[in-house]
C-alpha positions as a printed Julia matrix, in Angstrom:
144×3 Matrix{Float64}:
 -34.66  -14.39  30.79
 -35.48  -16.36  27.97
 -34.65  -16.44  24.08
 -38.51  -14.99  23.22
 -37.16  -11.8   25.02
 -33.94  -11.47  23.0
 -36.68  -11.77  19.73
 -39.26   -9.54  21.07
 -36.37   -6.59  20.74
 -34.88   -7.51  17.67
 -37.63   -9.13  15.68
 -38.13  -12.33  14.34
 -36.88  -11.58  10.81
 -35.01  -14.26   9.32
 -32.95  -14.05   6.25
 -33.21  -17.56   4.16
 -31.71  -18.33   1.52
 -32.49  -21.98  -0.69
 -30.1   -24.94  -0.74
 -29.98  -25.22  -4.5
 -29.01  -21.16  -4.76
 -25.38  -20.32  -5.55
 -22.86  -19.27  -3.03
 -23.12  -16.05  -5.93
 -26.51  -15.73  -4.25
 -25.62  -16.07  -0.78
 -22.76  -13.46  -0.94
 -25.01  -10.92  -2.1
 -27.66  -11.5    0.55
 -25.27  -11.46   3.16
 -24.06   -8.12   2.12
 -27.41   -7.03   1.0
 -29.17   -7.62   4.82
 -25.55   -6.76   6.35
 -25.8    -9.99   8.25
 -23.03  -12.48   9.03
 -25.17  -16.04   8.41
 -28.37  -17.14   6.82
 -30.46  -20.16   7.77
 -31.01  -22.5    4.65
 -34.35  -23.48   4.0
 -36.4   -24.62   1.13
 -39.42  -23.48   2.25
 -38.6   -20.76   4.87
 -40.18  -22.32   7.57
 -38.13  -25.38   8.14
 -34.2   -25.24   8.6
 -32.32  -27.42   6.43
 -28.81  -25.52   7.22
 -26.64  -22.74   8.13
 -24.4   -21.18   6.04
 -21.97  -18.28   7.26
 -19.08  -15.86   6.0
 -16.61  -18.21   7.43
 -18.21  -20.78   5.4
 -17.53  -18.91   2.36
 -14.16  -17.76   2.9
 -13.52  -21.66   4.05
 -14.59  -22.54   0.7
 -13.43  -20.06  -1.32
  -9.97  -21.05  -0.36
 -10.56  -24.89  -1.2
 -12.39  -23.95  -4.27
 -11.98  -20.52  -6.17
 -14.6   -21.49  -8.79
 -17.07  -21.61  -5.71
 -19.72  -19.17  -6.11
 -21.41  -21.19  -9.01
 -21.92  -24.02  -6.88
 -24.9   -24.65  -4.42
 -25.08  -23.35  -0.93
 -25.65  -26.93  -0.03
 -22.27  -27.67  -1.0
 -20.68  -25.43   2.18
 -23.79  -25.28   4.36
 -23.57  -26.92   7.93
 -26.41  -29.67   7.67
 -25.95  -30.38  11.77
 -27.74  -27.21  13.06
 -27.76  -26.62  16.94
 -31.61  -25.02  17.17
 -32.78  -23.33  20.45
 -36.75  -22.88  21.2
 -38.17  -19.55  22.43
 -38.78  -20.61  25.96
 -35.39  -21.93  26.16
 -32.78  -19.44  28.52
 -30.09  -17.28  27.55
 -27.83  -18.65  29.79
 -28.41  -22.0   28.05
 -27.66  -20.19  24.6
 -24.83  -18.93  25.98
 -23.17  -22.13  26.53
 -24.18  -23.51  23.55
 -22.44  -20.89  21.61
 -19.35  -20.76  23.84
 -19.12  -24.9   23.78
 -19.69  -25.22  20.69
 -18.17  -22.07  19.36
 -20.8   -21.04  17.08
 -22.07  -17.19  16.37
 -25.46  -17.74  14.88
 -28.56  -20.07  16.2
 -31.8   -20.22  14.6
 -34.78  -20.43  17.12
 -37.75  -23.08  16.29
 -41.0   -23.1   17.68
 -42.27  -26.4   19.59
 -43.15  -27.86  16.31
 -40.0   -26.64  14.43
 -40.48  -24.06  12.54
 -38.27  -21.13  12.1
 -39.12  -18.58  14.72
 -35.91  -16.4   14.46
 -31.89  -16.34  14.55
 -30.02  -15.15  17.59
 -26.23  -14.02  17.0
 -23.84  -13.69  19.4
 -24.05  -10.08  19.47
 -27.64   -9.89  19.99
 -27.14  -11.73  23.39
 -23.89   -9.37  24.37
 -26.34   -6.56  23.78
 -29.22   -7.87  26.09
 -26.41   -9.14  28.49
 -25.09   -5.62  28.64
 -28.55   -4.06  29.07
 -29.06   -6.41  31.87
 -26.12   -5.01  33.43
 -26.75   -1.68  33.32
 -30.35   -1.85  34.32
 -28.94   -3.71  37.32
 -26.24   -1.34  38.21
 -28.95    1.45  38.12
 -30.87   -0.62  40.7
 -27.89   -0.79  42.84
 -26.77    3.1   42.93
 -30.43    3.64  43.28
 -30.68    1.31  46.6
 -26.97    2.68  47.53
 -28.28    6.76  47.21
 -31.76    5.91  48.74
 -33.52    7.05  45.9
 -34.98    3.48  44.93
C-alpha cells in the first residue's frame, strides 16, 4: 500500500496558513476545520513548516501573549514530508521514530499534494486487517 491509497480515500485537501498569519488566526482555523495541524505555506503549494495544537499549547505556556504573534514563531520549519508513492510502512516508521502525528505529502516536484495523520494511517490499517479477516474466514468456511 502507498500513501496515494490513503489520499485517494480521504482526499487531498490541505488546510494551510501563511507564516505571517497570527496564532489567533491559526487557532480559529484549527477549530473551523476540526484538524490538529496546519501546513504553513506562503503560497498554498510549498511547505514552509507545520504547526499543531501542541505547538500552540506549548507556546501559550511560555508566552501568554502569543495569540497576536506570527505563526512562524511557533511552527516547525524542519518538516518531514513524504511523496505519494512512498509506502505506508515507511510513513508509519517515520511517525513512530520521530513521534509526529501529521506528515505533509508532496509531489515529485515538491508541490503540496495532501496531508496524512496518524488517524488516517490507523483507519487504513484497520481496513486492511478487516479485509484479511474476511478473506481468511471465507477460506476456512470454503466460500472464498
